PDB file of C-alpha atoms in Angstrom:
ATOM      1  CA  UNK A   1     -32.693 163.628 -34.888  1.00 34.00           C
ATOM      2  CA  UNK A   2     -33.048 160.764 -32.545  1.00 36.00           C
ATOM      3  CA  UNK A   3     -34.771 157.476 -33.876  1.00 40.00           C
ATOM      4  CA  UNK A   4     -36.912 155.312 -31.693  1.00 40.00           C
ATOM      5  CA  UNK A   5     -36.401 151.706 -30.031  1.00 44.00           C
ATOM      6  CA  UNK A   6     -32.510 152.774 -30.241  1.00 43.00           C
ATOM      7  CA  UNK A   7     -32.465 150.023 -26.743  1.00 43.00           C
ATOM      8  CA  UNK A   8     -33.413 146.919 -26.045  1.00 43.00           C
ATOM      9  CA  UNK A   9     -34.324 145.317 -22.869  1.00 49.00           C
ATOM     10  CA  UNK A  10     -31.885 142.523 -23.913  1.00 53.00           C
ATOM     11  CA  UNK A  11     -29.346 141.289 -25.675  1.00 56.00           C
ATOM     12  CA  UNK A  12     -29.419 141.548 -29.117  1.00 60.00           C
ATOM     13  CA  UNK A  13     -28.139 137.981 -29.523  1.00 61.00           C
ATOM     14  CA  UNK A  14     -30.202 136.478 -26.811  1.00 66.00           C
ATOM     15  CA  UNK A  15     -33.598 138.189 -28.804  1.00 76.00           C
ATOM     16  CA  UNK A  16     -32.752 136.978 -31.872  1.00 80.00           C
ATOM     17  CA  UNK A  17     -33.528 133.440 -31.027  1.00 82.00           C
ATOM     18  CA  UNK A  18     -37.290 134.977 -30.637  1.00 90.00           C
ATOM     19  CA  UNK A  19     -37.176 136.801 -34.379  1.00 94.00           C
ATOM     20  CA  UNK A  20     -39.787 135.451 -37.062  1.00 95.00           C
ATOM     21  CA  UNK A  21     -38.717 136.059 -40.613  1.00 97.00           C
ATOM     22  CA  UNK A  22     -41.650 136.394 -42.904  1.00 97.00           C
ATOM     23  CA  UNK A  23     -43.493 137.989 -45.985  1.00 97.00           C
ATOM     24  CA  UNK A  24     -45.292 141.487 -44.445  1.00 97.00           C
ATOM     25  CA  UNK A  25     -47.798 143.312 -45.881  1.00 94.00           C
ATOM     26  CA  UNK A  26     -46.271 147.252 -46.784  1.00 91.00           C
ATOM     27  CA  UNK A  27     -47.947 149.106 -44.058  1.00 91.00           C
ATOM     28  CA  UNK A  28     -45.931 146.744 -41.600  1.00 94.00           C
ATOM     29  CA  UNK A  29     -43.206 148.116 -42.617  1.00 93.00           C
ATOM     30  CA  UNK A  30     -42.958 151.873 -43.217  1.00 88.00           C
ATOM     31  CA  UNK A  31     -42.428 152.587 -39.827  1.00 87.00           C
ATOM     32  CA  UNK A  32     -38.686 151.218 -39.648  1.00 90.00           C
ATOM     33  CA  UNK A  33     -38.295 152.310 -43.202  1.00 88.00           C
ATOM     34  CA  UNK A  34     -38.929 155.724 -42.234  1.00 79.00           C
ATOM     35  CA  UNK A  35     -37.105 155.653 -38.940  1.00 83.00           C
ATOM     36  CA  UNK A  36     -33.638 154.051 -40.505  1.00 83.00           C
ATOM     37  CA  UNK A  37     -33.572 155.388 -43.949  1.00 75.00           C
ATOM     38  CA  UNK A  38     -35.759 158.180 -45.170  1.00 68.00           C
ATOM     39  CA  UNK A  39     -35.328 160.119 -41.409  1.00 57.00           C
ATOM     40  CA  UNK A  40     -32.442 163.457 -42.033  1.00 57.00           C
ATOM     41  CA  UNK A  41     -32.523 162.519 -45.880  1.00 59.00           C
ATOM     42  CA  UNK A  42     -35.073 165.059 -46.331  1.00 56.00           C
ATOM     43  CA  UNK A  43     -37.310 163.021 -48.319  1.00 58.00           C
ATOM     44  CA  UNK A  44     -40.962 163.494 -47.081  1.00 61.00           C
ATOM     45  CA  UNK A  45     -41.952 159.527 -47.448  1.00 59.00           C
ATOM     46  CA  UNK A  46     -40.403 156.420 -47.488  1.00 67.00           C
ATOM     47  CA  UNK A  47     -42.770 154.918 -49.296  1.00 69.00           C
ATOM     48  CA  UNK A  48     -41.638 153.744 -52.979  1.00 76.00           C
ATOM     49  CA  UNK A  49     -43.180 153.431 -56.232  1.00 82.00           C
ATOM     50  CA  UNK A  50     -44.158 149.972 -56.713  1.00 85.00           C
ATOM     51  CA  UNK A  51     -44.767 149.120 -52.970  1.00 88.00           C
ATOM     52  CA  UNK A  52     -48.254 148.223 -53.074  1.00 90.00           C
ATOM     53  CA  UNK A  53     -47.952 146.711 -56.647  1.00 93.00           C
ATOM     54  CA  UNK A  54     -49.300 142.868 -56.114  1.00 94.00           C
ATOM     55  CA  UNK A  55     -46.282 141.017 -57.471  1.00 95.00           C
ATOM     56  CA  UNK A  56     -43.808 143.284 -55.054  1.00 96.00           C
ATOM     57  CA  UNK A  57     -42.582 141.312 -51.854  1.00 97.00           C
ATOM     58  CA  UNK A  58     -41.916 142.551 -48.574  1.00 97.00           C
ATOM     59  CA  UNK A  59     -40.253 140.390 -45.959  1.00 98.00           C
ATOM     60  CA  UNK A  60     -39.817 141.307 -42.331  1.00 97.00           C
ATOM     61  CA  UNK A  61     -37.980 140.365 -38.913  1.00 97.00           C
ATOM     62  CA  UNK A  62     -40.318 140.321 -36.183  1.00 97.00           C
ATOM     63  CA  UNK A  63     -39.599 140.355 -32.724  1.00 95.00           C
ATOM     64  CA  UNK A  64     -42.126 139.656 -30.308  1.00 93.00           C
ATOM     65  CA  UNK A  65     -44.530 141.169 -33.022  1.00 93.00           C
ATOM     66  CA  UNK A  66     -42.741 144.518 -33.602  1.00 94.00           C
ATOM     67  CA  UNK A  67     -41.034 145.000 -36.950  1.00 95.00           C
ATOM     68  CA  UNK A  68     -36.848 145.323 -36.189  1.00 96.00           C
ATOM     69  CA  UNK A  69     -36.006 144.590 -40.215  1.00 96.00           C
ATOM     70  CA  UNK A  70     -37.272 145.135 -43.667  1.00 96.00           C
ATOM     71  CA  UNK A  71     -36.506 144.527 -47.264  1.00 97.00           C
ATOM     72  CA  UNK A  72     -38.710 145.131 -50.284  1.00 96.00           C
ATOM     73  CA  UNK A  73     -38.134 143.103 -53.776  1.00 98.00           C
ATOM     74  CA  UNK A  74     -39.766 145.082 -56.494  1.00 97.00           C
ATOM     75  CA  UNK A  75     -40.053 143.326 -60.536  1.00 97.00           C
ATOM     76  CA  UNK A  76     -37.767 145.463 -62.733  1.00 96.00           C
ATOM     77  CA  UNK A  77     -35.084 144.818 -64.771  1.00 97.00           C
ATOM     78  CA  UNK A  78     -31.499 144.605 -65.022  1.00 97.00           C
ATOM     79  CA  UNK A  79     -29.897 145.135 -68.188  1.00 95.00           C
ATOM     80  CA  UNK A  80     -32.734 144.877 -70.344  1.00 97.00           C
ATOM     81  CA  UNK A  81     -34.081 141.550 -68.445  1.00 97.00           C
ATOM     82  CA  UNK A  82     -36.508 140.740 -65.687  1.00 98.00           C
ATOM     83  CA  UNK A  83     -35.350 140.958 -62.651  1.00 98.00           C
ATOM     84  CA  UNK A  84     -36.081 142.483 -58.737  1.00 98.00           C
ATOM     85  CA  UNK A  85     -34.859 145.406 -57.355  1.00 97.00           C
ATOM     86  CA  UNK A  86     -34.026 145.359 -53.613  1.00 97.00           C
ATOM     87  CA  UNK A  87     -35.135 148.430 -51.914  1.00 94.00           C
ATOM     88  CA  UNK A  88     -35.960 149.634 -48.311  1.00 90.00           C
ATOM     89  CA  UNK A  89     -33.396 146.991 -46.666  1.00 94.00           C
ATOM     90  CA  UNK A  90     -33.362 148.545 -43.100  1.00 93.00           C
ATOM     91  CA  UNK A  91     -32.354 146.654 -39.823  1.00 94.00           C
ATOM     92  CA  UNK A  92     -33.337 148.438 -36.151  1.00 93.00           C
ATOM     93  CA  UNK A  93     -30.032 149.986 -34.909  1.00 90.00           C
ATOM     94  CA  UNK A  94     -29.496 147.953 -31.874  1.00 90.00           C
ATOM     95  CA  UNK A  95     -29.709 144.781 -34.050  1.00 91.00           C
ATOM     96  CA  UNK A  96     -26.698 146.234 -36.449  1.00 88.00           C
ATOM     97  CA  UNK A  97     -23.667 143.866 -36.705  1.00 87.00           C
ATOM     98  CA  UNK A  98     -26.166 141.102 -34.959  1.00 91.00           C
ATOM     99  CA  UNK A  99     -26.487 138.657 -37.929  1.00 92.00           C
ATOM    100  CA  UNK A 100     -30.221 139.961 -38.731  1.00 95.00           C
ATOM    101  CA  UNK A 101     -29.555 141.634 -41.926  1.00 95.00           C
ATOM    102  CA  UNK A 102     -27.889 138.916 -43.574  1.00 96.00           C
ATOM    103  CA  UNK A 103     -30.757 136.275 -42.066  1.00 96.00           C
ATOM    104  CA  UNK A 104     -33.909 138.458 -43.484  1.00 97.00           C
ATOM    105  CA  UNK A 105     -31.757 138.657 -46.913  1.00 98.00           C
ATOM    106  CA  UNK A 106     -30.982 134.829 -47.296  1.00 97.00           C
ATOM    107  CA  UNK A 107     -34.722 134.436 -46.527  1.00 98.00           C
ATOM    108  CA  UNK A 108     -36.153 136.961 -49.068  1.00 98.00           C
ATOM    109  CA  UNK A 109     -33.666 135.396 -51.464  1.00 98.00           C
ATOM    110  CA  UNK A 110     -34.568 131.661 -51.148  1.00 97.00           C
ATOM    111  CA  UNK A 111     -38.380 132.664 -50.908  1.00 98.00           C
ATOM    112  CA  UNK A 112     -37.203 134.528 -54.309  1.00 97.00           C
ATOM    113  CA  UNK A 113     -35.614 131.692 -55.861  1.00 97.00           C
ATOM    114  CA  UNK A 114     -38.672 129.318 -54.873  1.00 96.00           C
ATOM    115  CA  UNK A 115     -41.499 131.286 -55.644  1.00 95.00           C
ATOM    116  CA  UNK A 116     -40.493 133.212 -58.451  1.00 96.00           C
ATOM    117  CA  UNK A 117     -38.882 132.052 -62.092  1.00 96.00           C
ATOM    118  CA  UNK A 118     -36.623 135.516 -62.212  1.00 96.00           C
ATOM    119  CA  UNK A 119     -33.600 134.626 -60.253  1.00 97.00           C
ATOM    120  CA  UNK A 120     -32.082 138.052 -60.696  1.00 98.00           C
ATOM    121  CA  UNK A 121     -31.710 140.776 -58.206  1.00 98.00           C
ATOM    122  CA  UNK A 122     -30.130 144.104 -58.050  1.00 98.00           C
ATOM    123  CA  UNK A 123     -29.879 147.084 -56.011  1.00 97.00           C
ATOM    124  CA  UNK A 124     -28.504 150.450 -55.258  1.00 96.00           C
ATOM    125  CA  UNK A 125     -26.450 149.918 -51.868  1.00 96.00           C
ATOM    126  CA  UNK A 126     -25.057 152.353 -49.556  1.00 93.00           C
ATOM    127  CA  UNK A 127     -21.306 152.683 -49.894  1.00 95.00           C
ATOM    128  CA  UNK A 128     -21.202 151.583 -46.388  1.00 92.00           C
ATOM    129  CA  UNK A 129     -24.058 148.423 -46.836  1.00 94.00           C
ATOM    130  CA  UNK A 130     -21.270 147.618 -49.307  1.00 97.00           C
ATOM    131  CA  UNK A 131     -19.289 145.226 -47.290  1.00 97.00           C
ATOM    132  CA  UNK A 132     -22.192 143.059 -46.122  1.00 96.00           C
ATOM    133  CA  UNK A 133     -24.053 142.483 -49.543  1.00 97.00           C
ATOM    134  CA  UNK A 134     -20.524 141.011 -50.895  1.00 98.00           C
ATOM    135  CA  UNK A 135     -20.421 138.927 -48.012  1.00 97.00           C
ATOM    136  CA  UNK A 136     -23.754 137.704 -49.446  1.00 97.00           C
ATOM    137  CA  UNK A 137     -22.557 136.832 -52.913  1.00 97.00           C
ATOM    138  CA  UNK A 138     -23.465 140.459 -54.486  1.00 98.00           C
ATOM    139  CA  UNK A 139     -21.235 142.287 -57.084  1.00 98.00           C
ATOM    140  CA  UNK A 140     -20.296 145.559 -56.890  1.00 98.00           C
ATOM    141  CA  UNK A 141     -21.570 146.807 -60.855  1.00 98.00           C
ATOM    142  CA  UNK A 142     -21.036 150.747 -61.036  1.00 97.00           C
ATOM    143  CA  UNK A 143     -18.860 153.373 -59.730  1.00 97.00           C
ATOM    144  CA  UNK A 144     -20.098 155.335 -56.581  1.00 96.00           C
ATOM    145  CA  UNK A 145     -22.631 157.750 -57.572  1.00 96.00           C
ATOM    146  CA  UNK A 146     -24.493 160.033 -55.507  1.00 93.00           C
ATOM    147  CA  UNK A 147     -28.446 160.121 -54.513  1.00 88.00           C
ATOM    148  CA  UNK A 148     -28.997 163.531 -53.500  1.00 85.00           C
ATOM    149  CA  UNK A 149     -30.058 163.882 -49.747  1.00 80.00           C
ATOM    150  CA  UNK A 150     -29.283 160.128 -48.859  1.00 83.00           C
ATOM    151  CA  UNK A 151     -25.363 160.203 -50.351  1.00 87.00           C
ATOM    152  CA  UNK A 152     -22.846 157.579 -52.447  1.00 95.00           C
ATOM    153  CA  UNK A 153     -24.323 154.359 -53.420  1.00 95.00           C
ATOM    154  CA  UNK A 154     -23.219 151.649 -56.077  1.00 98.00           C
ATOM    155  CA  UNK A 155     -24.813 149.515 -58.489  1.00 98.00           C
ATOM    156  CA  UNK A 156     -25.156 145.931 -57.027  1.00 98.00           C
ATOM    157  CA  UNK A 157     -26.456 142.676 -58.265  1.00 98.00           C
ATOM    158  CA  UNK A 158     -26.902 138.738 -57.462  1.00 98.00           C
ATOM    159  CA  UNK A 159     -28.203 136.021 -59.290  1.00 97.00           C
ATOM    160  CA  UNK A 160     -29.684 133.119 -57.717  1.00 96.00           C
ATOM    161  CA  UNK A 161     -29.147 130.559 -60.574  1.00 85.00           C
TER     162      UNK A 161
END
């Protein structure tokens, strides 16, 4: 299935000097959600339990007012403690491998670490999103295991202390 916006009129690099990181409400969104993760997985929504709770976060990249990246930071816990969960990190394909993923994360994480007095953070990454979130200071916590319809993810986690 094809996804949208797969082109840009530019360079990726060149565009990026134009992105605006920022907090986003949910419904801005669920349109790249949907289009990079939850399309082929055969899920029927990619919204999450917890998204419109009023202590989750969502931060987004914002080119010339269209959302190109997502994350969502969602209070759980990690190993009996408070912590967030990182969910819905999606980036539009043509800005893959651009440096936009790891900008939107080191944003959500200092707005994290500023606003917030739980400086822990986990996830459940994509074997292949492994790579980049240990270039960001995540550990790898689990063995693969497998989320039916989406595939092998691990167990990550960061603290910000």
């Amino acid at each position: 299935m094809s996804r949208p916006n797969r082109t840009s009129p530019e360079h990726p690099g060149t565009a990026l000097e134009r992105v605006e990181l920022r907090k986003a409400a949910c419904g801005e969104i669920f349109a790249l959600r949907h289009n990079v993760l939850t399309v082929g997985t055969g899920r029927k929504s990619s919204d999450y339990p917890g998204d419109t709770d009023p202590s989750t976060h969502h931060f987004g990249a914002f080119l010339d007012g269209r959302n190109i990246g997502c994350a969502t930071f969602l209070r759980s816990e990690w190993n009996h403690l408070p912590a967030w969960q990182l969910r819905g990190m999606a980036v539009e394909f043509v800005f893959r491998s651009s440096g936009l993923g790891g900008k939107l994360l080191d944003f959500a994480e200092d707005f994290i670490r500023r606003d917030s007095e739980i400086h822990q953070l986990w996830c459940n990454a994509r074997i292949k999103a492994v790579n980049f979130y240990l270039r960001h200071g995540w550990q790898t916590e689990s063995e693969p295991f497998d989320i039916p319809g989406v595939g092998p993810h691990v167990k990550m986690s960061k603290s910000l202390t």
